[in-house]
């Protein structure tokens, strides 16, 4: 899970973390990354789009609080 504090949002922290995770996954010879976010998380969706992630599918899922939410699964090929 990636959470960026309000104070650091829109300063490149999220992009840095995702790019770091991509490099780590490539080093492990992984072929793709999937990212799940809630459908209403406009900032995260914009970040993932900017980094080249594409929407793979929309889903409905429950998080730790048990409440079901609409979500979006993003995918990026690493090869």
mmCIF file of N, CA, C and O in Angstrom:
data_model
loop_
_atom_site.group_PDB
_atom_site.id
_atom_site.type_symbol
_atom_site.label_atom_id
_atom_site.label_comp_id
_atom_site.label_asym_id
_atom_site.label_seq_id
_atom_site.Cartn_x
_atom_site.Cartn_y
_atom_site.Cartn_z
ATOM 1 N N UNK A 1 0.852 -1.171 0.000
ATOM 2 C CA UNK A 1 0.000 0.000 0.000
ATOM 3 C C UNK A 1 0.897 1.232 0.000
ATOM 4 O O UNK A 1 1.881 1.286 0.725
ATOM 5 N N UNK A 2 0.536 2.171 -0.826
ATOM 6 C CA UNK A 2 1.264 3.428 -0.903
ATOM 7 C C UNK A 2 0.331 4.551 -0.468
ATOM 8 O O UNK A 2 -0.750 4.713 -1.025
ATOM 9 N N UNK A 3 0.769 5.286 0.539
ATOM 10 C CA UNK A 3 0.023 6.449 1.001
ATOM 11 C C UNK A 3 0.996 7.611 1.082
ATOM 12 O O UNK A 3 2.069 7.482 1.668
ATOM 13 N N UNK A 4 0.636 8.735 0.487
ATOM 14 C CA UNK A 4 1.467 9.934 0.540
ATOM 15 C C UNK A 4 0.728 10.960 1.392
ATOM 16 O O UNK A 4 -0.440 11.250 1.146
ATOM 17 N N UNK A 5 1.411 11.492 2.402
ATOM 18 C CA UNK A 5 0.771 12.469 3.289
ATOM 19 C C UNK A 5 0.328 13.694 2.497
ATOM 20 O O UNK A 5 0.934 14.046 1.471
ATOM 21 N N UNK A 6 -0.732 14.325 2.959
ATOM 22 C CA UNK A 6 -1.277 15.506 2.267
ATOM 23 C C UNK A 6 -0.190 16.551 2.021
ATOM 24 O O UNK A 6 -0.146 17.176 0.973
ATOM 25 N N UNK A 7 0.699 16.717 2.990
ATOM 26 C CA UNK A 7 1.749 17.729 2.901
ATOM 27 C C UNK A 7 2.709 17.467 1.740
ATOM 28 O O UNK A 7 3.280 18.399 1.180
ATOM 29 N N UNK A 8 2.869 16.205 1.351
ATOM 30 C CA UNK A 8 3.825 15.847 0.301
ATOM 31 C C UNK A 8 3.182 15.502 -1.039
ATOM 32 O O UNK A 8 3.896 15.212 -2.005
ATOM 33 N N UNK A 9 1.857 15.554 -1.107
ATOM 34 C CA UNK A 9 1.191 15.235 -2.366
ATOM 35 C C UNK A 9 1.516 16.290 -3.421
ATOM 36 O O UNK A 9 1.747 17.451 -3.107
ATOM 37 N N UNK A 10 1.555 15.854 -4.662
ATOM 38 C CA UNK A 10 1.833 16.715 -5.824
ATOM 39 C C UNK A 10 3.264 17.247 -5.818
ATOM 40 O O UNK A 10 3.541 18.294 -6.390
ATOM 41 N N UNK A 11 4.166 16.512 -5.181
ATOM 42 C CA UNK A 11 5.574 16.893 -5.148
ATOM 43 C C UNK A 11 6.469 15.795 -5.728
ATOM 44 O O UNK A 11 7.682 15.837 -5.593
ATOM 45 N N UNK A 12 5.856 14.777 -6.363
ATOM 46 C CA UNK A 12 6.631 13.730 -7.001
ATOM 47 C C UNK A 12 6.951 12.528 -6.130
ATOM 48 O O UNK A 12 7.606 11.592 -6.587
ATOM 49 N N UNK A 13 6.494 12.528 -4.891
ATOM 50 C CA UNK A 13 6.798 11.428 -3.972
ATOM 51 C C UNK A 13 6.162 10.128 -4.444
ATOM 52 O O UNK A 13 6.808 9.078 -4.468
ATOM 53 N N UNK A 14 4.901 10.170 -4.835
ATOM 54 C CA UNK A 14 4.211 8.971 -5.308
ATOM 55 C C UNK A 14 4.841 8.425 -6.580
ATOM 56 O O UNK A 14 5.071 7.223 -6.712
ATOM 57 N N UNK A 15 5.154 9.315 -7.505
ATOM 58 C CA UNK A 15 5.802 8.892 -8.757
ATOM 59 C C UNK A 15 7.158 8.260 -8.473
ATOM 60 O O UNK A 15 7.517 7.243 -9.070
ATOM 61 N N UNK A 16 7.903 8.856 -7.549
ATOM 62 C CA UNK A 16 9.199 8.294 -7.178
ATOM 63 C C UNK A 16 9.037 6.882 -6.615
ATOM 64 O O UNK A 16 9.765 5.963 -6.994
ATOM 65 N N UNK A 17 8.068 6.702 -5.725
ATOM 66 C CA UNK A 17 7.850 5.391 -5.100
ATOM 67 C C UNK A 17 7.441 4.338 -6.132
ATOM 68 O O UNK A 17 7.940 3.209 -6.099
ATOM 69 N N UNK A 18 6.564 4.697 -7.037
ATOM 70 C CA UNK A 18 6.116 3.743 -8.055
ATOM 71 C C UNK A 18 7.271 3.408 -9.006
ATOM 72 O O UNK A 18 7.487 2.239 -9.342
ATOM 73 N N UNK A 19 8.034 4.401 -9.410
ATOM 74 C CA UNK A 19 9.181 4.172 -10.288
ATOM 75 C C UNK A 19 10.223 3.277 -9.600
ATOM 76 O O UNK A 19 10.812 2.396 -10.228
ATOM 77 N N UNK A 20 10.433 3.497 -8.309
ATOM 78 C CA UNK A 20 11.347 2.661 -7.542
ATOM 79 C C UNK A 20 10.846 1.215 -7.517
ATOM 80 O O UNK A 20 11.613 0.265 -7.722
ATOM 81 N N UNK A 21 9.536 1.036 -7.306
ATOM 82 C CA UNK A 21 8.943 -0.310 -7.287
ATOM 83 C C UNK A 21 9.083 -0.985 -8.655
ATOM 84 O O UNK A 21 9.331 -2.192 -8.730
ATOM 85 N N UNK A 22 8.940 -0.216 -9.729
ATOM 86 C CA UNK A 22 9.111 -0.769 -11.073
ATOM 87 C C UNK A 22 10.533 -1.294 -11.273
ATOM 88 O O UNK A 22 10.734 -2.390 -11.792
ATOM 89 N N UNK A 23 11.523 -0.511 -10.852
ATOM 90 C CA UNK A 23 12.911 -0.947 -10.991
ATOM 91 C C UNK A 23 13.148 -2.215 -10.176
ATOM 92 O O UNK A 23 13.782 -3.158 -10.646
ATOM 93 N N UNK A 24 12.637 -2.241 -8.966
ATOM 94 C CA UNK A 24 12.786 -3.421 -8.105
ATOM 95 C C UNK A 24 12.158 -4.647 -8.771
ATOM 96 O O UNK A 24 12.758 -5.719 -8.813
ATOM 97 N N UNK A 25 10.962 -4.477 -9.324
ATOM 98 C CA UNK A 25 10.278 -5.594 -9.991
ATOM 99 C C UNK A 25 11.053 -6.057 -11.225
ATOM 100 O O UNK A 25 11.171 -7.258 -11.472
ATOM 101 N N UNK A 26 11.593 -5.115 -11.989
ATOM 102 C CA UNK A 26 12.401 -5.473 -13.168
ATOM 103 C C UNK A 26 13.637 -6.265 -12.747
ATOM 104 O O UNK A 26 14.011 -7.236 -13.397
ATOM 105 N N UNK A 27 14.282 -5.825 -11.656
ATOM 106 C CA UNK A 27 15.463 -6.532 -11.147
ATOM 107 C C UNK A 27 15.123 -7.966 -10.758
ATOM 108 O O UNK A 27 15.970 -8.852 -10.836
ATOM 109 N N UNK A 28 13.884 -8.188 -10.346
ATOM 110 C CA UNK A 28 13.418 -9.529 -9.990
ATOM 111 C C UNK A 28 12.867 -10.284 -11.197
ATOM 112 O O UNK A 28 12.285 -11.353 -11.056
ATOM 113 N N UNK A 29 13.027 -9.702 -12.391
ATOM 114 C CA UNK A 29 12.591 -10.316 -13.650
ATOM 115 C C UNK A 29 11.067 -10.459 -13.750
ATOM 116 O O UNK A 29 10.554 -11.359 -14.411
ATOM 117 N N UNK A 30 10.337 -9.571 -13.097
ATOM 118 C CA UNK A 30 8.882 -9.563 -13.207
ATOM 119 C C UNK A 30 8.494 -8.901 -14.518
ATOM 120 O O UNK A 30 9.169 -7.996 -15.000
ATOM 121 N N UNK A 31 7.392 -9.349 -15.102
ATOM 122 C CA UNK A 31 7.009 -8.849 -16.423
ATOM 123 C C UNK A 31 5.981 -7.721 -16.388
ATOM 124 O O UNK A 31 5.803 -7.014 -17.376
ATOM 125 N N UNK A 32 5.297 -7.547 -15.259
ATOM 126 C CA UNK A 32 4.264 -6.510 -15.195
ATOM 127 C C UNK A 32 3.999 -6.132 -13.739
ATOM 128 O O UNK A 32 4.328 -6.878 -12.819
ATOM 129 N N UNK A 33 3.383 -4.977 -13.575
ATOM 130 C CA UNK A 33 2.917 -4.533 -12.255
ATOM 131 C C UNK A 33 1.437 -4.241 -12.366
ATOM 132 O O UNK A 33 0.981 -3.617 -13.338
ATOM 133 N N UNK A 34 0.687 -4.696 -11.376
ATOM 134 C CA UNK A 34 -0.728 -4.359 -11.237
ATOM 135 C C UNK A 34 -0.885 -3.468 -10.022
ATOM 136 O O UNK A 34 -0.268 -3.722 -8.984
ATOM 137 N N UNK A 35 -1.701 -2.433 -10.141
ATOM 138 C CA UNK A 35 -1.971 -1.520 -9.038
ATOM 139 C C UNK A 35 -3.476 -1.378 -8.897
ATOM 140 O O UNK A 35 -4.183 -1.159 -9.881
ATOM 141 N N UNK A 36 -3.949 -1.479 -7.671
ATOM 142 C CA UNK A 36 -5.372 -1.319 -7.369
ATOM 143 C C UNK A 36 -5.571 -0.008 -6.616
ATOM 144 O O UNK A 36 -4.820 0.299 -5.687
ATOM 145 N N UNK A 37 -6.551 0.761 -7.028
ATOM 146 C CA UNK A 37 -6.924 1.954 -6.291
ATOM 147 C C UNK A 37 -8.442 2.095 -6.334
ATOM 148 O O UNK A 37 -9.118 1.457 -7.145
ATOM 149 N N UNK A 38 -8.975 2.909 -5.443
ATOM 150 C CA UNK A 38 -10.409 3.146 -5.463
ATOM 151 C C UNK A 38 -10.764 4.002 -6.674
ATOM 152 O O UNK A 38 -9.956 4.824 -7.130
ATOM 153 N N UNK A 39 -11.944 3.807 -7.196
ATOM 154 C CA UNK A 39 -12.379 4.505 -8.410
ATOM 155 C C UNK A 39 -12.455 6.016 -8.207
ATOM 156 O O UNK A 39 -12.310 6.774 -9.167
ATOM 157 N N UNK A 40 -12.638 6.462 -6.970
ATOM 158 C CA UNK A 40 -12.770 7.891 -6.702
ATOM 159 C C UNK A 40 -11.441 8.578 -6.375
ATOM 160 O O UNK A 40 -11.408 9.770 -6.095
ATOM 161 N N UNK A 41 -10.330 7.855 -6.434
ATOM 162 C CA UNK A 41 -9.023 8.435 -6.116
ATOM 163 C C UNK A 41 -8.430 9.068 -7.377
ATOM 164 O O UNK A 41 -7.576 8.504 -8.050
ATOM 165 N N UNK A 42 -8.894 10.260 -7.666
ATOM 166 C CA UNK A 42 -8.529 10.962 -8.895
ATOM 167 C C UNK A 42 -7.026 11.226 -8.975
ATOM 168 O O UNK A 42 -6.409 11.046 -10.030
ATOM 169 N N UNK A 43 -6.416 11.636 -7.862
ATOM 170 C CA UNK A 43 -4.976 11.939 -7.867
ATOM 171 C C UNK A 43 -4.153 10.704 -8.190
ATOM 172 O O UNK A 43 -3.232 10.761 -9.014
ATOM 173 N N UNK A 44 -4.460 9.576 -7.556
ATOM 174 C CA UNK A 44 -3.709 8.339 -7.812
ATOM 175 C C UNK A 44 -3.891 7.894 -9.255
ATOM 176 O O UNK A 44 -2.921 7.529 -9.923
ATOM 177 N N UNK A 45 -5.115 7.958 -9.747
ATOM 178 C CA UNK A 45 -5.372 7.537 -11.123
ATOM 179 C C UNK A 45 -4.587 8.400 -12.110
ATOM 180 O O UNK A 45 -4.018 7.898 -13.072
ATOM 181 N N UNK A 46 -4.509 9.690 -11.855
ATOM 182 C CA UNK A 46 -3.734 10.584 -12.709
ATOM 183 C C UNK A 46 -2.253 10.250 -12.682
ATOM 184 O O UNK A 46 -1.584 10.257 -13.713
ATOM 185 N N UNK A 47 -1.746 9.951 -11.491
ATOM 186 C CA UNK A 47 -0.331 9.573 -11.336
ATOM 187 C C UNK A 47 -0.031 8.310 -12.124
ATOM 188 O O UNK A 47 0.948 8.263 -12.878
ATOM 189 N N UNK A 48 -0.865 7.292 -11.978
ATOM 190 C CA UNK A 48 -0.618 6.029 -12.670
ATOM 191 C C UNK A 48 -0.715 6.197 -14.183
ATOM 192 O O UNK A 48 0.092 5.645 -14.929
ATOM 193 N N UNK A 49 -1.685 6.976 -14.643
ATOM 194 C CA UNK A 49 -1.792 7.251 -16.077
ATOM 195 C C UNK A 49 -0.535 7.947 -16.585
ATOM 196 O O UNK A 49 0.006 7.592 -17.625
ATOM 197 N N UNK A 50 -0.062 8.936 -15.837
ATOM 198 C CA UNK A 50 1.123 9.691 -16.228
ATOM 199 C C UNK A 50 2.351 8.783 -16.340
ATOM 200 O O UNK A 50 3.220 9.010 -17.181
ATOM 201 N N UNK A 51 2.402 7.742 -15.502
ATOM 202 C CA UNK A 51 3.540 6.825 -15.495
ATOM 203 C C UNK A 51 3.390 5.679 -16.492
ATOM 204 O O UNK A 51 4.208 4.767 -16.523
ATOM 205 N N UNK A 52 2.336 5.724 -17.309
ATOM 206 C CA UNK A 52 2.184 4.730 -18.368
ATOM 207 C C UNK A 52 1.331 3.527 -18.020
ATOM 208 O O UNK A 52 1.290 2.554 -18.776
ATOM 209 N N UNK A 53 0.631 3.567 -16.897
ATOM 210 C CA UNK A 53 -0.255 2.460 -16.518
ATOM 211 C C UNK A 53 -1.575 2.593 -17.267
ATOM 212 O O UNK A 53 -2.056 3.701 -17.515
ATOM 213 N N UNK A 54 -2.142 1.458 -17.640
ATOM 214 C CA UNK A 54 -3.427 1.420 -18.333
ATOM 215 C C UNK A 54 -4.447 0.704 -17.461
ATOM 216 O O UNK A 54 -4.106 -0.236 -16.740
ATOM 217 N N UNK A 55 -5.695 1.141 -17.561
ATOM 218 C CA UNK A 55 -6.760 0.481 -16.814
ATOM 219 C C UNK A 55 -6.971 -0.904 -17.399
ATOM 220 O O UNK A 55 -7.218 -1.053 -18.600
ATOM 221 N N UNK A 56 -6.843 -1.908 -16.549
ATOM 222 C CA UNK A 56 -7.090 -3.286 -16.976
ATOM 223 C C UNK A 56 -8.543 -3.668 -16.763
ATOM 224 O O UNK A 56 -9.157 -4.293 -17.608
ATOM 225 N N UNK A 57 -9.095 -3.283 -15.615
ATOM 226 C CA UNK A 57 -10.497 -3.593 -15.347
ATOM 227 C C UNK A 57 -10.997 -2.798 -14.152
ATOM 228 O O UNK A 57 -10.210 -2.280 -13.356
ATOM 229 N N UNK A 58 -12.304 -2.708 -14.053
ATOM 230 C CA UNK A 58 -12.961 -2.136 -12.881
ATOM 231 C C UNK A 58 -13.460 -3.297 -12.025
ATOM 232 O O UNK A 58 -13.880 -4.321 -12.561
ATOM 233 N N UNK A 59 -13.370 -3.119 -10.713
ATOM 234 C CA UNK A 59 -13.792 -4.185 -9.799
ATOM 235 C C UNK A 59 -14.544 -3.589 -8.624
ATOM 236 O O UNK A 59 -14.588 -2.377 -8.442
ATOM 237 N N UNK A 60 -15.123 -4.458 -7.834
ATOM 238 C CA UNK A 60 -15.738 -4.098 -6.552
ATOM 239 C C UNK A 60 -14.995 -4.918 -5.516
ATOM 240 O O UNK A 60 -14.798 -6.119 -5.682
ATOM 241 N N UNK A 61 -14.520 -4.276 -4.447
ATOM 242 C CA UNK A 61 -13.735 -4.999 -3.444
ATOM 243 C C UNK A 61 -13.943 -4.398 -2.055
ATOM 244 O O UNK A 61 -14.383 -3.261 -1.928
ATOM 245 N N UNK A 62 -13.610 -5.189 -1.046
ATOM 246 C CA UNK A 62 -13.701 -4.737 0.344
ATOM 247 C C UNK A 62 -12.296 -4.526 0.880
ATOM 248 O O UNK A 62 -11.408 -5.340 0.658
ATOM 249 N N UNK A 63 -12.103 -3.427 1.577
ATOM 250 C CA UNK A 63 -10.815 -3.155 2.205
ATOM 251 C C UNK A 63 -10.888 -3.502 3.680
ATOM 252 O O UNK A 63 -11.854 -4.115 4.132
ATOM 253 N N UNK A 64 -9.878 -3.125 4.446
ATOM 254 C CA UNK A 64 -9.769 -3.502 5.850
ATOM 255 C C UNK A 64 -10.976 -3.175 6.705
ATOM 256 O O UNK A 64 -11.264 -3.881 7.671
ATOM 257 N N UNK A 65 -11.701 -2.124 6.379
ATOM 258 C CA UNK A 65 -12.865 -1.752 7.183
ATOM 259 C C UNK A 65 -14.111 -2.553 6.805
ATOM 260 O O UNK A 65 -15.165 -2.408 7.407
ATOM 261 N N UNK A 66 -13.984 -3.425 5.786
ATOM 262 C CA UNK A 66 -15.102 -4.277 5.388
ATOM 263 C C UNK A 66 -16.093 -3.630 4.445
ATOM 264 O O UNK A 66 -16.997 -4.292 3.949
ATOM 265 N N UNK A 67 -15.937 -2.345 4.188
ATOM 266 C CA UNK A 67 -16.860 -1.640 3.301
ATOM 267 C C UNK A 67 -16.474 -1.919 1.856
ATOM 268 O O UNK A 67 -15.308 -1.826 1.485
ATOM 269 N N UNK A 68 -17.449 -2.263 1.032
ATOM 270 C CA UNK A 68 -17.178 -2.510 -0.383
ATOM 271 C C UNK A 68 -17.062 -1.194 -1.132
ATOM 272 O O UNK A 68 -17.817 -0.259 -0.897
ATOM 273 N N UNK A 69 -16.092 -1.166 -2.026
ATOM 274 C CA UNK A 69 -15.838 0.036 -2.814
ATOM 275 C C UNK A 69 -15.652 -0.341 -4.282
ATOM 276 O O UNK A 69 -15.257 -1.443 -4.599
ATOM 277 N N UNK A 70 -15.894 0.648 -5.155
ATOM 278 C CA UNK A 70 -15.565 0.481 -6.569
ATOM 279 C C UNK A 70 -14.077 0.745 -6.717
ATOM 280 O O UNK A 70 -13.530 1.678 -6.118
ATOM 281 N N UNK A 71 -13.426 -0.094 -7.512
ATOM 282 C CA UNK A 71 -11.991 0.060 -7.696
ATOM 283 C C UNK A 71 -11.589 -0.056 -9.152
ATOM 284 O O UNK A 71 -12.383 -0.433 -10.006
ATOM 285 N N UNK A 72 -10.341 0.301 -9.394
ATOM 286 C CA UNK A 72 -9.760 0.226 -10.724
ATOM 287 C C UNK A 72 -8.427 -0.501 -10.606
ATOM 288 O O UNK A 72 -7.625 -0.188 -9.722
ATOM 289 N N UNK A 73 -8.198 -1.464 -11.503
ATOM 290 C CA UNK A 73 -6.915 -2.157 -11.558
ATOM 291 C C UNK A 73 -6.141 -1.601 -12.751
ATOM 292 O O UNK A 73 -6.629 -1.604 -13.880
ATOM 293 N N UNK A 74 -4.940 -1.083 -12.471
ATOM 294 C CA UNK A 74 -4.041 -0.586 -13.501
ATOM 295 C C UNK A 74 -2.958 -1.625 -13.765
ATOM 296 O O UNK A 74 -2.565 -2.351 -12.854
ATOM 297 N N UNK A 75 -2.443 -1.654 -14.984
ATOM 298 C CA UNK A 75 -1.391 -2.601 -15.350
ATOM 299 C C UNK A 75 -0.350 -1.880 -16.207
ATOM 300 O O UNK A 75 -0.684 -1.031 -17.038
ATOM 301 N N UNK A 76 0.909 -2.266 -15.981
ATOM 302 C CA UNK A 76 2.000 -1.768 -16.816
ATOM 303 C C UNK A 76 2.948 -2.931 -17.090
ATOM 304 O O UNK A 76 3.398 -3.602 -16.153
ATOM 305 N N UNK A 77 3.228 -3.154 -18.362
ATOM 306 C CA UNK A 77 4.202 -4.169 -18.747
ATOM 307 C C UNK A 77 5.599 -3.608 -18.500
ATOM 308 O O UNK A 77 5.865 -2.439 -18.796
ATOM 309 N N UNK A 78 6.482 -4.430 -17.981
ATOM 310 C CA UNK A 78 7.823 -3.974 -17.648
ATOM 311 C C UNK A 78 8.881 -4.397 -18.654
ATOM 312 O O UNK A 78 10.021 -3.992 -18.559
ATOM 313 N N UNK A 79 8.507 -5.240 -19.589
ATOM 314 C CA UNK A 79 9.487 -5.756 -20.550
ATOM 315 C C UNK A 79 9.767 -4.730 -21.615
ATOM 316 O O UNK A 79 8.956 -4.022 -22.073
#
